[in-house]
């Protein structure tokens, strides 16, 4: 995993920016943010079965969206909602890990936090499913 500059005082960051030049510093930070993002995706892929399941479901959904005679807008909606499900699953994973990091002891607030994050995944998945249902109804209904 890529090291985060946690604890780096703001004045050091400003000095780094002025030493590098603003444009080079911007691209340096962009590179780091990209690496951290890929680290998070890779870690989630390795450790979260549900994330891998949603990726497969989205791949199948995307293939179907391109195989059927859908409009560009319908395809865009299906693809965007599929990505939304993945985003919410990543956030769900972040909530679960943060709660577990704080304490592995059972607590009603920890359960409520994890359940709410899981519920958000369910709502996003229902939205994607409803979009498919409406689109298919329009095609074949």
GROMACS .gro file of N, CA and C in nm:
model
  423
    1UNK      N    1   0.084  -0.119   0.000
    1UNK     CA    2   0.000   0.000   0.000
    1UNK      C    3   0.088   0.125   0.000
    2UNK      N    4   0.036   0.229  -0.060
    2UNK     CA    5   0.109   0.354  -0.068
    2UNK      C    6   0.096   0.430   0.063
    3UNK      N    7   0.206   0.486   0.109
    3UNK     CA    8   0.209   0.560   0.236
    3UNK      C    9   0.136   0.694   0.223
    4UNK      N   10   0.048   0.720   0.315
    4UNK     CA   11  -0.021   0.849   0.323
    4UNK      C   12   0.067   0.946   0.401
    5UNK      N   13   0.066   1.074   0.362
    5UNK     CA   14   0.145   1.172   0.438
    5UNK      C   15   0.070   1.219   0.562
    6UNK      N   16   0.009   1.122   0.635
    6UNK     CA   17  -0.067   1.158   0.754
    6UNK      C   18   0.025   1.226   0.854
    7UNK      N   19  -0.030   1.323   0.919
    7UNK     CA   20   0.046   1.392   1.021
    7UNK      C   21   0.141   1.496   0.964
    8UNK      N   22   0.145   1.508   0.831
    8UNK     CA   23   0.231   1.610   0.771
    8UNK      C   24   0.171   1.746   0.799
    9UNK      N   25   0.246   1.831   0.868
    9UNK     CA   26   0.192   1.964   0.901
    9UNK      C   27   0.162   2.044   0.774
   10UNK      N   28   0.056   2.124   0.775
   10UNK     CA   29   0.019   2.203   0.657
   10UNK      C   30   0.133   2.289   0.604
   11UNK      N   31   0.217   2.342   0.695
   11UNK     CA   32   0.327   2.426   0.647
   11UNK      C   33   0.427   2.346   0.564
   12UNK      N   34   0.445   2.216   0.597
   12UNK     CA   35   0.533   2.132   0.517
   12UNK      C   36   0.473   2.107   0.379
   13UNK      N   37   0.341   2.090   0.374
   13UNK     CA   38   0.277   2.071   0.245
   13UNK      C   39   0.289   2.197   0.160
   14UNK      N   40   0.271   2.314   0.223
   14UNK     CA   41   0.285   2.439   0.150
   14UNK      C   42   0.428   2.456   0.100
   15UNK      N   43   0.525   2.419   0.182
   15UNK     CA   44   0.665   2.428   0.142
   15UNK      C   45   0.692   2.335   0.024
   16UNK      N   46   0.638   2.213   0.033
   16UNK     CA   47   0.655   2.117  -0.076
   16UNK      C   48   0.596   2.173  -0.204
   17UNK      N   49   0.478   2.236  -0.193
   17UNK     CA   50   0.413   2.293  -0.311
   17UNK      C   51   0.497   2.404  -0.371
   18UNK      N   52   0.552   2.491  -0.287
   18UNK     CA   53   0.631   2.601  -0.341
   18UNK      C   54   0.765   2.551  -0.395
   19UNK      N   55   0.824   2.449  -0.332
   19UNK     CA   56   0.950   2.393  -0.381
   19UNK      C   57   0.933   2.324  -0.515
   20UNK      N   58   0.823   2.255  -0.534
   20UNK     CA   59   0.798   2.180  -0.657
   20UNK      C   60   0.741   2.268  -0.767
   21UNK      N   61   0.677   2.372  -0.732
   21UNK     CA   62   0.598   2.448  -0.827
   21UNK      C   63   0.456   2.395  -0.821
   22UNK      N   64   0.361   2.484  -0.833
   22UNK     CA   65   0.222   2.444  -0.813
   22UNK      C   66   0.176   2.336  -0.910
   23UNK      N   67   0.214   2.344  -1.036
   23UNK     CA   68   0.169   2.245  -1.134
   23UNK      C   69   0.228   2.108  -1.104
   24UNK      N   70   0.357   2.101  -1.077
   24UNK     CA   71   0.419   1.972  -1.045
   24UNK      C   72   0.362   1.916  -0.916
   25UNK      N   73   0.339   2.002  -0.818
   25UNK     CA   74   0.282   1.957  -0.691
   25UNK      C   75   0.141   1.901  -0.712
   26UNK      N   76   0.062   1.970  -0.796
   26UNK     CA   77  -0.073   1.922  -0.826
   26UNK      C   78  -0.067   1.780  -0.884
   27UNK      N   79   0.019   1.760  -0.982
   27UNK     CA   80   0.028   1.628  -1.045
   27UNK      C   81   0.088   1.523  -0.952
   28UNK      N   82   0.178   1.565  -0.865
   28UNK     CA   83   0.232   1.474  -0.764
   28UNK      C   84   0.120   1.427  -0.671
   29UNK      N   85   0.039   1.520  -0.622
   29UNK     CA   86  -0.073   1.484  -0.534
   29UNK      C   87  -0.178   1.402  -0.608
   30UNK      N   88  -0.202   1.436  -0.735
   30UNK     CA   89  -0.296   1.359  -0.815
   30UNK      C   90  -0.249   1.214  -0.828
   31UNK      N   91  -0.120   1.197  -0.851
   31UNK     CA   92  -0.063   1.063  -0.861
   31UNK      C   93  -0.083   0.987  -0.730
   32UNK      N   94  -0.055   1.052  -0.617
   32UNK     CA   95  -0.072   0.987  -0.488
   32UNK      C   96  -0.218   0.951  -0.462
   33UNK      N   97  -0.310   1.044  -0.491
   33UNK     CA   98  -0.452   1.015  -0.470
   33UNK      C   99  -0.498   0.899  -0.557
   34UNK      N  100  -0.446   0.892  -0.679
   34UNK     CA  101  -0.480   0.781  -0.768
   34UNK      C  102  -0.429   0.649  -0.712
   35UNK      N  103  -0.304   0.648  -0.665
   35UNK     CA  104  -0.248   0.527  -0.606
   35UNK      C  105  -0.327   0.483  -0.483
   36UNK      N  106  -0.363   0.577  -0.397
   36UNK     CA  107  -0.441   0.543  -0.277
   36UNK      C  108  -0.578   0.486  -0.316
   37UNK      N  109  -0.639   0.544  -0.419
   37UNK     CA  110  -0.769   0.495  -0.465
   37UNK      C  111  -0.758   0.352  -0.516
   38UNK      N  112  -0.657   0.326  -0.597
   38UNK     CA  113  -0.638   0.189  -0.648
   38UNK      C  114  -0.605   0.092  -0.535
   39UNK      N  115  -0.528   0.138  -0.436
   39UNK     CA  116  -0.502   0.054  -0.319
   39UNK      C  117  -0.633   0.014  -0.251
   40UNK      N  118  -0.722   0.110  -0.235
   40UNK     CA  119  -0.851   0.083  -0.172
   40UNK      C  120  -0.936  -0.013  -0.253
   41UNK      N  121  -0.938   0.006  -0.384
   41UNK     CA  122  -1.013  -0.085  -0.471
   41UNK      C  123  -0.955  -0.226  -0.466
   42UNK      N  124  -0.822  -0.235  -0.475
   42UNK     CA  125  -0.758  -0.367  -0.474
   42UNK      C  126  -0.779  -0.439  -0.342
   43UNK      N  127  -0.767  -0.366  -0.232
   43UNK     CA  128  -0.788  -0.426  -0.100
   43UNK      C  129  -0.932  -0.473  -0.084
   44UNK      N  130  -1.026  -0.392  -0.130
   44UNK     CA  131  -1.166  -0.431  -0.121
   44UNK      C  132  -1.193  -0.552  -0.209
   45UNK      N  133  -1.136  -0.554  -0.328
   45UNK     CA  134  -1.153  -0.669  -0.417
   45UNK      C  135  -1.100  -0.797  -0.350
   46UNK      N  136  -0.982  -0.787  -0.288
   46UNK     CA  137  -0.921  -0.904  -0.224
   46UNK      C  138  -0.999  -0.955  -0.105
   47UNK      N  139  -1.061  -0.865  -0.030
   47UNK     CA  140  -1.116  -0.905   0.100
   47UNK      C  141  -1.268  -0.908   0.109
   48UNK      N  142  -1.338  -0.851   0.013
   48UNK     CA  143  -1.483  -0.839   0.024
   48UNK      C  144  -1.554  -0.918  -0.086
   49UNK      N  145  -1.610  -1.031  -0.046
   49UNK     CA  146  -1.683  -1.117  -0.140
   49UNK      C  147  -1.800  -1.042  -0.204
   50UNK      N  148  -1.871  -0.963  -0.125
   50UNK     CA  149  -1.987  -0.892  -0.180
   50UNK      C  150  -1.946  -0.790  -0.287
   51UNK      N  151  -1.830  -0.727  -0.272
   51UNK     CA  152  -1.783  -0.633  -0.374
   51UNK      C  153  -1.754  -0.709  -0.504
   52UNK      N  154  -1.686  -0.822  -0.492
   52UNK     CA  155  -1.657  -0.902  -0.611
   52UNK      C  156  -1.787  -0.948  -0.678
   53UNK      N  157  -1.886  -0.984  -0.597
   53UNK     CA  158  -2.016  -1.026  -0.651
   53UNK      C  159  -2.082  -0.913  -0.729
   54UNK      N  160  -2.078  -0.791  -0.673
   54UNK     CA  161  -2.138  -0.677  -0.742
   54UNK      C  162  -2.062  -0.643  -0.870
   55UNK      N  163  -1.931  -0.661  -0.870
   55UNK     CA  164  -1.853  -0.636  -0.993
   55UNK      C  165  -1.898  -0.732  -1.102
   56UNK      N  166  -1.912  -0.860  -1.068
   56UNK     CA  167  -1.958  -0.960  -1.166
   56UNK      C  168  -2.099  -0.926  -1.214
   57UNK      N  169  -2.188  -0.892  -1.119
   57UNK     CA  170  -2.325  -0.855  -1.156
   57UNK      C  171  -2.326  -0.735  -1.250
   58UNK      N  172  -2.238  -0.638  -1.224
   58UNK     CA  173  -2.231  -0.521  -1.311
   58UNK      C  174  -2.174  -0.553  -1.447
   59UNK      N  175  -2.079  -0.644  -1.453
   59UNK     CA  176  -2.025  -0.685  -1.583
   59UNK      C  177  -2.134  -0.752  -1.666
   60UNK      N  178  -2.212  -0.838  -1.603
   60UNK     CA  179  -2.323  -0.903  -1.674
   60UNK      C  180  -2.429  -0.801  -1.715
   61UNK      N  181  -2.459  -0.708  -1.626
   61UNK     CA  182  -2.558  -0.604  -1.655
   61UNK      C  183  -2.511  -0.517  -1.772
   62UNK      N  184  -2.384  -0.480  -1.772
   62UNK     CA  185  -2.330  -0.398  -1.881
   62UNK      C  186  -2.335  -0.474  -2.014
   63UNK      N  187  -2.298  -0.603  -2.010
   63UNK     CA  188  -2.302  -0.683  -2.133
   63UNK      C  189  -2.446  -0.690  -2.187
   64UNK      N  190  -2.541  -0.710  -2.098
   64UNK     CA  191  -2.681  -0.716  -2.138
   64UNK      C  192  -2.728  -0.580  -2.193
   65UNK      N  193  -2.683  -0.473  -2.130
   65UNK     CA  194  -2.722  -0.339  -2.174
   65UNK      C  195  -2.673  -0.312  -2.316
   66UNK      N  196  -2.557  -0.367  -2.352
   66UNK     CA  197  -2.506  -0.346  -2.487
   66UNK      C  198  -2.561  -0.449  -2.586
   67UNK      N  199  -2.609  -0.563  -2.535
   67UNK     CA  200  -2.665  -0.666  -2.623
   67UNK      C  201  -2.808  -0.634  -2.664
   68UNK      N  202  -2.882  -0.567  -2.577
   68UNK     CA  203  -3.022  -0.533  -2.606
   68UNK      C  204  -3.031  -0.403  -2.683
   69UNK      N  205  -3.140  -0.384  -2.756
   69UNK     CA  206  -3.157  -0.260  -2.834
   69UNK      C  207  -3.202  -0.143  -2.746
   70UNK      N  208  -3.114  -0.099  -2.658
   70UNK     CA  209  -3.145   0.012  -2.568
   70UNK      C  210  -3.098   0.143  -2.628
   71UNK      N  211  -3.159   0.251  -2.584
   71UNK     CA  212  -3.113   0.383  -2.625
   71UNK      C  213  -2.985   0.417  -2.550
   72UNK      N  214  -2.917   0.518  -2.597
   72UNK     CA  215  -2.794   0.562  -2.530
   72UNK      C  216  -2.823   0.603  -2.387
   73UNK      N  217  -2.934   0.673  -2.366
   73UNK     CA  218  -2.971   0.717  -2.231
   73UNK      C  219  -3.001   0.600  -2.139
   74UNK      N  220  -3.068   0.499  -2.192
   74UNK     CA  221  -3.099   0.380  -2.111
   74UNK      C  222  -2.970   0.307  -2.072
   75UNK      N  223  -2.879   0.292  -2.169
   75UNK     CA  224  -2.750   0.228  -2.138
   75UNK      C  225  -2.674   0.309  -2.033
   76UNK      N  226  -2.673   0.440  -2.050
   76UNK     CA  227  -2.601   0.525  -1.955
   76UNK      C  228  -2.660   0.510  -1.815
   77UNK      N  229  -2.792   0.506  -1.804
   77UNK     CA  230  -2.857   0.490  -1.675
   77UNK      C  231  -2.819   0.358  -1.610
   78UNK      N  232  -2.824   0.249  -1.687
   78UNK     CA  233  -2.788   0.117  -1.634
   78UNK      C  234  -2.643   0.116  -1.588
   79UNK      N  235  -2.553   0.168  -1.669
   79UNK     CA  236  -2.411   0.169  -1.632
   79UNK      C  237  -2.386   0.257  -1.510
   80UNK      N  238  -2.448   0.375  -1.507
   80UNK     CA  239  -2.428   0.466  -1.394
   80UNK      C  240  -2.483   0.407  -1.264
   81UNK      N  241  -2.600   0.346  -1.269
   81UNK     CA  242  -2.656   0.286  -1.147
   81UNK      C  243  -2.573   0.167  -1.102
   82UNK      N  244  -2.518   0.092  -1.195
   82UNK     CA  245  -2.428  -0.018  -1.158
   82UNK      C  246  -2.305   0.034  -1.086
   83UNK      N  247  -2.248   0.142  -1.138
   83UNK     CA  248  -2.132   0.203  -1.070
   83UNK      C  249  -2.172   0.258  -0.933
   84UNK      N  250  -2.292   0.313  -0.925
   84UNK     CA  251  -2.340   0.363  -0.795
   84UNK      C  252  -2.345   0.251  -0.692
   85UNK      N  253  -2.390   0.135  -0.731
   85UNK     CA  254  -2.393   0.021  -0.638
   85UNK      C  255  -2.251  -0.010  -0.590
   86UNK      N  256  -2.153  -0.007  -0.680
   86UNK     CA  257  -2.014  -0.032  -0.640
   86UNK      C  258  -1.962   0.076  -0.545
   87UNK      N  259  -1.996   0.201  -0.574
   87UNK     CA  260  -1.954   0.311  -0.486
   87UNK      C  261  -2.011   0.291  -0.345
   88UNK      N  262  -2.140   0.259  -0.338
   88UNK     CA  263  -2.202   0.243  -0.207
   88UNK      C  264  -2.146   0.121  -0.135
   89UNK      N  265  -2.114   0.017  -0.210
   89UNK     CA  266  -2.050  -0.101  -0.148
   89UNK      C  267  -1.912  -0.066  -0.092
   90UNK      N  268  -1.838   0.017  -0.163
   90UNK     CA  269  -1.708   0.063  -0.111
   90UNK      C  270  -1.727   0.145   0.017
   91UNK      N  271  -1.827   0.232   0.019
   91UNK     CA  272  -1.854   0.311   0.139
   91UNK      C  273  -1.900   0.221   0.254
   92UNK      N  274  -1.979   0.120   0.223
   92UNK     CA  275  -2.022   0.023   0.323
   92UNK      C  276  -1.901  -0.047   0.384
   93UNK      N  277  -1.808  -0.086   0.300
   93UNK     CA  278  -1.685  -0.150   0.348
   93UNK      C  279  -1.607  -0.055   0.437
   94UNK      N  280  -1.599   0.072   0.399
   94UNK     CA  281  -1.527   0.170   0.481
   94UNK      C  282  -1.593   0.186   0.617
   95UNK      N  283  -1.725   0.193   0.622
   95UNK     CA  284  -1.796   0.204   0.750
   95UNK      C  285  -1.770   0.081   0.836
   96UNK      N  286  -1.782  -0.037   0.776
   96UNK     CA  287  -1.759  -0.160   0.852
   96UNK      C  288  -1.619  -0.164   0.911
   97UNK      N  289  -1.521  -0.128   0.831
   97UNK     CA  290  -1.382  -0.132   0.879
   97UNK      C  291  -1.355  -0.027   0.986
   98UNK      N  292  -1.411   0.090   0.969
   98UNK     CA  293  -1.393   0.195   1.070
   98UNK      C  294  -1.455   0.154   1.202
   99UNK      N  295  -1.575   0.097   1.197
   99UNK     CA  296  -1.642   0.052   1.318
   99UNK      C  297  -1.562  -0.060   1.384
  100UNK      N  298  -1.515  -0.156   1.303
  100UNK     CA  299  -1.435  -0.266   1.358
  100UNK      C  300  -1.302  -0.219   1.414
  101UNK      N  301  -1.244  -0.116   1.353
  101UNK     CA  302  -1.118  -0.062   1.403
  101UNK      C  303  -1.135   0.001   1.541
  102UNK      N  304  -1.246   0.070   1.558
  102UNK     CA  305  -1.272   0.136   1.686
  102UNK      C  306  -1.291   0.032   1.796
  103UNK      N  307  -1.369  -0.072   1.766
  103UNK     CA  308  -1.391  -0.178   1.864
  103UNK      C  309  -1.457  -0.296   1.796
  104UNK      N  310  -1.413  -0.415   1.835
  104UNK     CA  311  -1.479  -0.536   1.785
  104UNK      C  312  -1.589  -0.582   1.881
  105UNK      N  313  -1.603  -0.510   1.992
  105UNK     CA  314  -1.708  -0.544   2.087
  105UNK      C  315  -1.844  -0.512   2.027
  106UNK      N  316  -1.942  -0.591   2.063
  106UNK     CA  317  -2.078  -0.568   2.015
  106UNK      C  318  -2.137  -0.446   2.084
  107UNK      N  319  -2.196  -0.357   2.004
  107UNK     CA  320  -2.259  -0.237   2.058
  107UNK      C  321  -2.374  -0.200   1.966
  108UNK      N  322  -2.488  -0.155   2.022
  108UNK     CA  323  -2.604  -0.121   1.939
  108UNK      C  324  -2.574  -0.014   1.833
  109UNK      N  325  -2.490   0.085   1.866
  109UNK     CA  326  -2.459   0.189   1.768
  109UNK      C  327  -2.370   0.135   1.656
  110UNK      N  328  -2.280   0.044   1.689
  110UNK     CA  329  -2.196  -0.018   1.586
  110UNK      C  330  -2.284  -0.098   1.490
  111UNK      N  331  -2.377  -0.173   1.546
  111UNK     CA  332  -2.469  -0.252   1.463
  111UNK      C  333  -2.554  -0.159   1.377
  112UNK      N  334  -2.605  -0.053   1.435
  112UNK     CA  335  -2.688   0.041   1.360
  112UNK      C  336  -2.609   0.105   1.244
  113UNK      N  337  -2.483   0.139   1.269
  113UNK     CA  338  -2.400   0.198   1.164
  113UNK      C  339  -2.378   0.101   1.050
  114UNK      N  340  -2.342  -0.021   1.085
  114UNK     CA  341  -2.318  -0.122   0.982
  114UNK      C  342  -2.447  -0.155   0.906
  115UNK      N  343  -2.558  -0.165   0.978
  115UNK     CA  344  -2.685  -0.195   0.913
  115UNK      C  345  -2.729  -0.082   0.819
  116UNK      N  346  -2.707   0.041   0.860
  116UNK     CA  347  -2.743   0.155   0.776
  116UNK      C  348  -2.660   0.156   0.647
  117UNK      N  349  -2.532   0.129   0.660
  117UNK     CA  350  -2.446   0.124   0.541
  117UNK      C  351  -2.488   0.010   0.449
  118UNK      N  352  -2.521  -0.104   0.507
  118UNK     CA  353  -2.569  -0.216   0.428
  118UNK      C  354  -2.703  -0.182   0.362
  119UNK      N  355  -2.788  -0.112   0.435
  119UNK     CA  356  -2.914  -0.068   0.378
  119UNK      C  357  -2.896   0.024   0.259
  120UNK      N  358  -2.793   0.108   0.264
  120UNK     CA  359  -2.763   0.197   0.152
  120UNK      C  360  -2.728   0.116   0.027
  121UNK      N  361  -2.654   0.008   0.044
  121UNK     CA  362  -2.623  -0.080  -0.069
  121UNK      C  363  -2.753  -0.138  -0.125
  122UNK      N  364  -2.840  -0.181  -0.037
  122UNK     CA  365  -2.967  -0.239  -0.081
  122UNK      C  366  -3.050  -0.138  -0.159
  123UNK      N  367  -3.056  -0.014  -0.112
  123UNK     CA  368  -3.133   0.089  -0.181
  123UNK      C  369  -3.074   0.116  -0.320
  124UNK      N  370  -2.942   0.124  -0.330
  124UNK     CA  371  -2.878   0.145  -0.460
  124UNK      C  372  -2.906   0.028  -0.554
  125UNK      N  373  -2.902  -0.094  -0.500
  125UNK     CA  374  -2.929  -0.212  -0.582
  125UNK      C  375  -3.074  -0.214  -0.629
  126UNK      N  376  -3.167  -0.176  -0.542
  126UNK     CA  377  -3.308  -0.169  -0.581
  126UNK      C  378  -3.326  -0.064  -0.692
  127UNK      N  379  -3.258   0.048  -0.681
  127UNK     CA  380  -3.267   0.151  -0.785
  127UNK      C  381  -3.221   0.095  -0.919
  128UNK      N  382  -3.110   0.023  -0.919
  128UNK     CA  383  -3.060  -0.038  -1.043
  128UNK      C  384  -3.159  -0.141  -1.096
  129UNK      N  385  -3.213  -0.221  -1.006
  129UNK     CA  386  -3.311  -0.322  -1.047
  129UNK      C  387  -3.437  -0.261  -1.103
  130UNK      N  388  -3.484  -0.154  -1.040
  130UNK     CA  389  -3.604  -0.085  -1.090
  130UNK      C  390  -3.579  -0.024  -1.228
  131UNK      N  391  -3.461   0.032  -1.248
  131UNK     CA  392  -3.428   0.088  -1.379
  131UNK      C  393  -3.433  -0.022  -1.485
  132UNK      N  394  -3.376  -0.137  -1.454
  132UNK     CA  395  -3.382  -0.249  -1.548
  132UNK      C  396  -3.526  -0.290  -1.574
  133UNK      N  397  -3.606  -0.299  -1.468
  133UNK     CA  398  -3.746  -0.341  -1.483
  133UNK      C  399  -3.823  -0.245  -1.574
  134UNK      N  400  -3.805  -0.116  -1.551
  134UNK     CA  401  -3.876  -0.016  -1.633
  134UNK      C  402  -3.829  -0.022  -1.778
  135UNK      N  403  -3.699  -0.034  -1.798
  135UNK     CA  404  -3.646  -0.040  -1.935
  135UNK      C  405  -3.694  -0.166  -2.006
  136UNK      N  406  -3.689  -0.280  -1.938
  136UNK     CA  407  -3.735  -0.404  -2.000
  136UNK      C  408  -3.886  -0.400  -2.026
  137UNK      N  409  -3.961  -0.339  -1.936
  137UNK     CA  410  -4.107  -0.324  -1.957
  137UNK      C  411  -4.132  -0.241  -2.083
  138UNK      N  412  -4.054  -0.136  -2.101
  138UNK     CA  413  -4.067  -0.054  -2.221
  138UNK      C  414  -4.032  -0.128  -2.348
  139UNK      N  415  -3.937  -0.220  -2.341
  139UNK     CA  416  -3.897  -0.296  -2.457
  139UNK      C  417  -3.995  -0.408  -2.491
  140UNK      N  418  -4.038  -0.480  -2.389
  140UNK     CA  419  -4.113  -0.603  -2.412
  140UNK      C  420  -4.252  -0.605  -2.350
  141UNK      N  421  -4.287  -0.501  -2.273
  141UNK     CA  422  -4.414  -0.503  -2.200
  141UNK      C  423  -4.534  -0.461  -2.275
   0.00000   0.00000   0.00000
